[in-house]
Amino acid sequence: ILNVTGCKELSRAREEIDRIIFIEAVGIDKSPSDKDKVLLTLSSSSKKAGGGGGGAGASGGDNQQKSSKVIMKSDGRTLFEATRKVHAFSYAKPTFGHVQYILVGEDAAKEDIAKYLDFFERDHEVRFNSKVIIVKGGTARQVMMKANTIEKSLSDTLTDLFDGSISLSISGEVPLPELMGKLDNKYLAANIPCIEMVNRIFHGGEPKKESEDIELSGYAIFKNGKLLDYLTYNEGRGLNWLTNKIVSGVMVVNDKEGDYVSLELIKNNTKIMPKLKDGELFVTVEIVTYSNIPEYQGKSDIFNESTFKFLEKQQEKIIKDEVQKVIQFAKKNNVDIFNVSDILFHKDPVKWEKTKKEWFELFPKATFNVVVHSTISMTYDIREPTGSKAGGSK
């Protein structure tokens, strides 16, 4: 009680709800006007818009409101300075307790992503389930300005994209703590999901028109905290095979007559088993996967053991090819993106302590053996091909 007596006003840690803007997505870019500054873009679904004043060096004049979607920008030498500058023109206090996505532009990612993420790891408001995304070939601000619409906020769009990505397993969310753990481990390389702006042509009752949209585009790979390259589509799925993050997916194979058979991945388990022998690294990758047949375009009887084996072999080859491409990429660039060193450390900490000094010489020369076991489990509601009873059977 004695500590709070007197006339000095205490620093307020709480704000009334009508004086708060709940930030849902944050964009980070290098400032186009000053190479030593960072450009911060904030997106919120709050109905309170930022003002147009823009004092104290803040960039409030460019802020705008689309219906209830507020877009604000600011810059500073650090992210913390940029967030404080928002107060110069915003009528309410931005709070980061609801941030779902942190978007990082390509130029900023090439420089050093760790220094831009330190604020979010350190700040007490930011939740640890916030996800980081790299904007391939563009800036975070471009995406945030174009993807926020009256009908849908950027965070809702990204949530839908990641929910839908489960059906393909070509990308996936990476929580902030997992990412920071990899960035802090010099023996591991980080992978972060990436998005890009694409042009889509819409056809309907009106004349066809082209519109920009965002699309998940695999993973961005980082080495020493800097953007190295991208693994897109099937390469992204190859990485998910190696990190045991396959949920579902589609593979198209052929029957013995050459007709297409669609396979739906329903269950998967991957084990990576590294072993050190005579100063060399040997890694066995064992993948066990199960799939169903949701579609068949031919008319032959494929629902027998012999044909299933024929289809399973094709699926095994596709998986093996996707995985080996990622392994070759990792060895060529000397980046452990599928946690071999971490598995080795937990398997034998004593041996790892003796080995880690030579890790960057061992990994590029490692021998990988990829073993895939594929099983087709179900054919869903029917066994006979459509049209097989109409005299069209081969």
XYZ file of C-alpha atoms in Angstrom:
394
model
C 0.000 0.000 0.000
C 2.829 2.391 0.828
C 4.358 1.853 -2.616
C 1.275 3.158 -4.432
C 0.740 6.273 -2.345
C 1.625 9.684 -3.701
C 0.843 11.691 -6.811
C 3.010 9.973 -9.397
C 0.985 8.272 -12.141
C 1.805 4.592 -12.518
C 2.486 3.029 -15.901
C -0.756 1.479 -17.082
C -0.479 -2.138 -18.181
C -4.178 -2.388 -19.032
C -6.372 -0.602 -21.524
C -10.115 -0.379 -21.967
C -11.352 -2.660 -24.724
C -12.612 0.223 -26.852
C -9.073 1.657 -26.854
C -7.445 -1.496 -28.244
C -6.850 -2.741 -31.787
C -6.372 -6.514 -31.916
C -3.636 -7.252 -34.451
C -4.126 -10.555 -36.294
C -1.310 -10.477 -38.846
C 2.049 -8.707 -38.953
C 4.151 -7.985 -42.035
C 7.919 -7.438 -41.917
C 9.899 -5.948 -44.817
C 13.056 -4.013 -45.398
C 12.172 -0.359 -45.762
C 12.278 0.676 -49.453
C 13.318 4.222 -48.501
C 15.994 3.434 -45.881
C 18.073 0.244 -45.923
C 18.745 0.558 -42.201
C 15.058 0.495 -41.280
C 12.372 -2.165 -41.102
C 8.874 -1.630 -42.503
C 6.111 -2.936 -40.245
C 2.585 -3.591 -41.549
C -0.261 -4.459 -39.191
C -3.577 -6.048 -40.087
C -6.594 -6.190 -37.806
C -10.291 -6.920 -38.022
C -10.997 -4.247 -35.423
C -13.450 -1.515 -36.358
C -11.157 1.210 -35.063
C -9.025 2.574 -37.852
C -5.678 4.240 -37.595
C -5.568 7.971 -38.096
C -3.935 9.831 -40.922
C -1.621 12.040 -38.886
C 1.610 10.092 -39.003
C 3.709 12.194 -36.684
C 7.175 11.531 -35.270
C 8.438 9.835 -38.384
C 5.617 7.289 -38.516
C 4.022 6.402 -41.824
C 0.428 6.973 -40.879
C -0.524 8.827 -44.046
C -0.609 5.613 -46.038
C -2.852 3.780 -43.593
C -6.298 2.763 -44.719
C -9.394 0.879 -43.643
C -11.267 -1.642 -45.803
C -14.623 -2.072 -44.136
C -13.623 -3.453 -40.730
C -10.143 -4.531 -41.912
C -7.581 -2.061 -40.620
C -4.196 -1.772 -42.340
C -1.481 0.305 -40.679
C 2.200 0.729 -41.413
C 5.169 2.164 -39.617
C 8.940 1.972 -39.826
C 11.897 2.119 -37.497
C 15.429 0.928 -36.928
C 13.965 -1.938 -34.904
C 10.556 -3.587 -34.779
C 9.979 -2.309 -31.265
C 10.617 1.260 -32.402
C 8.254 0.749 -35.349
C 5.478 -0.572 -33.083
C 5.814 2.421 -30.773
C 5.586 4.828 -33.707
C 2.116 3.462 -34.434
C 0.931 5.300 -31.321
C 1.660 8.598 -33.091
C -1.274 8.171 -35.462
C -3.485 5.366 -34.114
C -6.564 6.231 -32.077
C -6.221 2.969 -30.151
C -3.397 0.832 -28.825
C -2.332 -2.119 -31.033
C -2.016 -5.334 -29.026
C -0.164 -8.402 -30.278
C -1.907 -10.964 -28.091
C -4.048 -12.139 -31.038
C -1.342 -12.330 -33.720
C -1.825 -15.518 -35.721
C 0.580 -14.962 -38.609
C 3.915 -13.195 -39.029
C 4.695 -12.564 -42.707
C 8.293 -11.863 -43.731
C 9.142 -10.414 -47.147
C 11.764 -12.129 -49.294
C 14.374 -9.358 -49.013
C 14.126 -9.324 -45.228
C 14.360 -13.130 -45.139
C 17.541 -13.046 -47.235
C 19.168 -10.639 -44.807
C 18.638 -12.382 -41.444
C 15.282 -13.657 -40.256
C 16.386 -14.224 -36.655
C 16.841 -10.526 -35.915
C 13.329 -9.773 -37.140
C 11.755 -12.523 -35.038
C 13.526 -11.694 -31.770
C 10.861 -9.118 -30.853
C 8.050 -11.649 -31.213
C 9.889 -14.286 -29.205
C 10.697 -11.807 -26.444
C 7.463 -9.788 -26.257
C 5.108 -10.914 -23.481
C 1.962 -10.352 -25.559
C 2.766 -12.614 -28.514
C 1.410 -16.148 -28.310
C 3.737 -19.044 -28.944
C 1.298 -20.544 -31.447
C 1.859 -17.681 -33.885
C 3.028 -18.943 -37.296
C 5.769 -17.488 -39.493
C 5.352 -17.329 -43.292
C 7.770 -16.221 -46.007
C 6.468 -14.223 -48.987
C 8.141 -15.712 -52.031
C 9.169 -13.183 -54.667
C 7.502 -10.219 -52.968
C 6.887 -8.212 -49.832
C 4.678 -8.869 -46.854
C 3.014 -5.497 -47.334
C 1.929 -6.335 -50.902
C 0.226 -9.502 -49.702
C -1.443 -7.789 -46.764
C -2.786 -4.947 -48.879
C -4.190 -7.204 -51.591
C -5.402 -10.178 -49.551
C -7.424 -8.191 -47.007
C -10.894 -7.742 -48.435
C -14.269 -6.631 -47.169
C -15.456 -10.233 -47.173
C -12.413 -11.872 -45.582
C -9.388 -10.923 -43.522
C -5.873 -12.093 -44.334
C -5.660 -14.234 -41.199
C -8.896 -16.045 -42.152
C -7.568 -16.647 -45.672
C -4.270 -18.039 -44.380
C -6.075 -20.268 -41.889
C -8.180 -21.703 -44.714
C -5.072 -22.259 -46.851
C -3.257 -24.166 -44.125
C -6.355 -26.188 -43.290
C -6.631 -27.081 -46.971
C -2.926 -27.895 -47.253
C -3.550 -31.032 -45.196
C -5.243 -32.536 -48.259
C -2.012 -32.214 -50.279
C 0.733 -32.160 -47.613
C 2.899 -29.909 -49.800
C 3.393 -27.400 -46.987
C 2.490 -26.977 -43.328
C 2.481 -24.635 -40.361
C 5.631 -24.082 -38.310
C 4.938 -22.636 -34.824
C 7.206 -19.851 -33.601
C 8.905 -21.855 -30.782
C 9.806 -24.699 -33.170
C 11.295 -22.231 -35.632
C 13.300 -20.337 -33.009
C 14.626 -23.634 -31.673
C 16.019 -24.489 -35.108
C 17.460 -21.019 -35.604
C 19.251 -21.345 -32.244
C 20.724 -24.734 -33.198
C 23.679 -24.318 -35.558
C 23.475 -27.950 -36.634
C 19.875 -27.679 -37.884
C 18.462 -25.700 -40.812
C 15.037 -24.105 -40.608
C 12.162 -24.621 -43.008
C 9.316 -22.091 -43.083
C 6.123 -22.289 -45.173
C 5.960 -19.781 -48.010
C 3.209 -18.116 -49.993
C 3.252 -16.188 -53.245
C 0.968 -13.925 -55.207
C -0.468 -15.592 -58.321
C -2.742 -14.437 -61.125
C -5.974 -16.351 -61.524
C -8.460 -16.064 -64.380
C -12.064 -16.356 -63.277
C -14.782 -17.475 -65.687
C -18.455 -17.049 -65.010
C -21.472 -15.170 -66.286
C -19.229 -12.141 -66.792
C -16.332 -11.875 -69.235
C -13.234 -13.596 -67.907
C -11.135 -11.447 -65.621
C -7.722 -11.809 -64.037
C -7.266 -11.347 -60.308
C -4.336 -11.652 -57.893
C -4.591 -14.260 -55.176
C -2.289 -15.914 -52.637
C -1.198 -19.537 -52.809
C 0.772 -21.858 -50.548
C 4.046 -22.668 -52.256
C 5.944 -25.253 -50.215
C 8.793 -24.251 -47.895
C 11.524 -21.649 -47.698
C 14.832 -23.138 -46.529
C 17.208 -21.181 -44.324
C 20.923 -21.589 -43.719
C 22.599 -19.642 -40.897
C 19.399 -17.631 -40.512
C 19.328 -16.459 -44.132
C 17.022 -17.529 -46.945
C 18.781 -20.131 -49.074
C 16.182 -21.468 -51.521
C 12.670 -22.881 -51.852
C 11.254 -26.394 -51.936
C 8.003 -26.164 -53.865
C 5.074 -28.514 -54.371
C 6.330 -32.138 -54.586
C 9.668 -31.121 -53.066
C 7.726 -29.661 -50.143
C 5.862 -32.945 -49.815
C 9.209 -34.752 -49.922
C 10.303 -32.753 -46.895
C 7.048 -33.618 -45.139
C 7.743 -37.302 -45.792
C 11.112 -36.924 -44.083
C 9.752 -34.959 -41.110
C 6.754 -37.289 -40.659
C 4.225 -34.530 -41.335
C 2.237 -36.213 -44.106
C -1.468 -36.153 -43.260
C -3.098 -36.817 -46.605
C -2.390 -36.362 -50.286
C -2.999 -37.542 -53.822
C -0.866 -39.764 -56.003
C -1.774 -40.697 -59.561
C -0.494 -44.030 -60.906
C -1.394 -46.257 -63.877
C -2.948 -49.691 -64.110
C -1.444 -52.312 -66.410
C -3.419 -50.884 -69.343
C -2.150 -47.362 -68.736
C -5.362 -45.915 -67.267
C -5.128 -43.514 -64.347
C -5.717 -44.627 -60.775
C -5.923 -42.004 -58.016
C -4.527 -42.978 -54.619
C -5.404 -41.081 -51.451
C -2.818 -41.129 -48.667
C -4.562 -41.893 -45.389
C -1.826 -42.906 -42.964
C 1.934 -42.514 -42.804
C 4.835 -43.104 -40.480
C 8.465 -42.164 -41.113
C 11.490 -43.193 -39.092
C 14.953 -41.730 -39.577
C 17.702 -43.941 -38.154
C 21.224 -42.441 -38.306
C 24.297 -44.482 -37.455
C 27.987 -43.635 -37.185
C 30.410 -46.319 -38.310
C 34.147 -46.033 -38.934
C 33.948 -42.248 -39.102
C 31.106 -42.235 -41.648
C 27.424 -41.374 -41.356
C 24.794 -43.840 -42.551
C 21.115 -42.877 -42.466
C 18.188 -45.227 -43.048
C 14.837 -43.609 -43.860
C 11.939 -46.013 -43.451
C 8.513 -44.899 -44.670
C 5.337 -46.908 -44.133
C 2.259 -45.535 -45.868
C -1.326 -46.616 -46.461
C -3.653 -45.380 -49.180
C -7.128 -45.879 -50.625
C -8.464 -45.831 -54.198
C -10.993 -42.985 -54.550
C -11.033 -42.958 -58.377
C -10.267 -45.223 -61.325
C -10.645 -44.145 -64.945
C -10.281 -47.548 -66.599
C -12.583 -50.541 -66.910
C -10.284 -53.446 -66.040
C -10.564 -55.473 -62.865
C -7.780 -53.960 -60.791
C -9.118 -55.071 -57.429
C -6.890 -58.073 -56.966
C -3.620 -58.732 -55.176
C -1.473 -58.772 -58.306
C -2.676 -55.372 -59.557
C -2.516 -53.871 -56.073
C 1.149 -54.851 -55.872
C 1.682 -53.260 -59.272
C 0.092 -49.992 -58.069
C 1.895 -50.061 -54.730
C 5.277 -50.331 -56.441
C 4.530 -47.183 -58.430
C 3.516 -45.332 -55.318
C 6.686 -46.434 -53.543
C 8.791 -45.141 -56.443
C 7.039 -41.739 -56.423
C 7.601 -41.365 -52.675
C 11.214 -42.475 -52.930
C 11.917 -40.021 -55.772
C 10.388 -37.105 -53.842
C 12.377 -37.937 -50.714
C 15.671 -38.446 -52.555
C 15.358 -35.043 -54.275
C 15.136 -33.376 -50.867
C 18.042 -35.443 -49.537
C 20.176 -34.423 -52.529
C 19.261 -30.783 -51.952
C 20.183 -31.056 -48.271
C 23.537 -32.731 -48.954
C 24.438 -30.322 -51.748
C 23.771 -27.273 -49.562
C 24.931 -28.914 -46.310
C 21.670 -28.176 -44.491
C 20.104 -30.648 -42.082
C 16.427 -29.834 -42.645
C 15.065 -33.153 -41.399
C 16.680 -33.264 -37.940
C 19.263 -36.036 -38.437
C 21.695 -34.380 -36.014
C 18.977 -33.958 -33.392
C 17.975 -37.631 -33.683
C 21.626 -38.642 -33.385
C 22.061 -36.461 -30.310
C 19.074 -38.020 -28.510
C 20.097 -41.529 -29.568
C 23.654 -41.295 -28.237
C 24.555 -37.965 -26.542
C 28.062 -39.127 -25.654
C 28.928 -40.114 -29.220
C 27.340 -36.907 -30.519
C 29.650 -34.793 -28.366
C 32.617 -36.454 -30.055
C 31.064 -36.133 -33.512
C 29.570 -32.646 -33.659
C 32.863 -30.933 -34.449
C 33.005 -32.896 -37.697
C 29.275 -32.717 -38.468
C 29.530 -30.335 -41.430
C 32.058 -32.658 -43.064
C 30.061 -35.819 -42.289
C 26.591 -34.750 -43.414
C 27.289 -33.928 -47.112
C 29.047 -37.300 -47.501
C 26.399 -39.322 -45.649
C 24.957 -42.466 -47.215
C 21.151 -42.494 -47.227
C 19.067 -45.611 -47.720
C 15.379 -44.889 -48.383
C 12.993 -47.806 -47.821
C 9.284 -47.382 -48.632
C 6.500 -49.825 -47.767
C 3.176 -49.002 -49.434
C -0.183 -50.679 -48.846
C -3.509 -50.058 -50.590
C -6.170 -50.636 -47.950
C -9.616 -49.756 -49.275
C -11.583 -49.179 -52.476
C -14.404 -47.196 -50.828
C -18.007 -48.025 -51.816
C -17.553 -50.062 -55.019
C -15.172 -52.661 -56.364
C -16.217 -52.848 -59.989
C -15.057 -50.060 -62.339
C -17.791 -47.757 -63.641
C -19.032 -49.052 -66.993
C -17.481 -52.498 -66.627
C -20.914 -54.151 -66.801
C -21.915 -52.326 -69.988
C -19.747 -54.438 -72.242
C -16.745 -52.134 -72.097
C -14.526 -54.326 -69.951
C -11.061 -54.927 -71.310
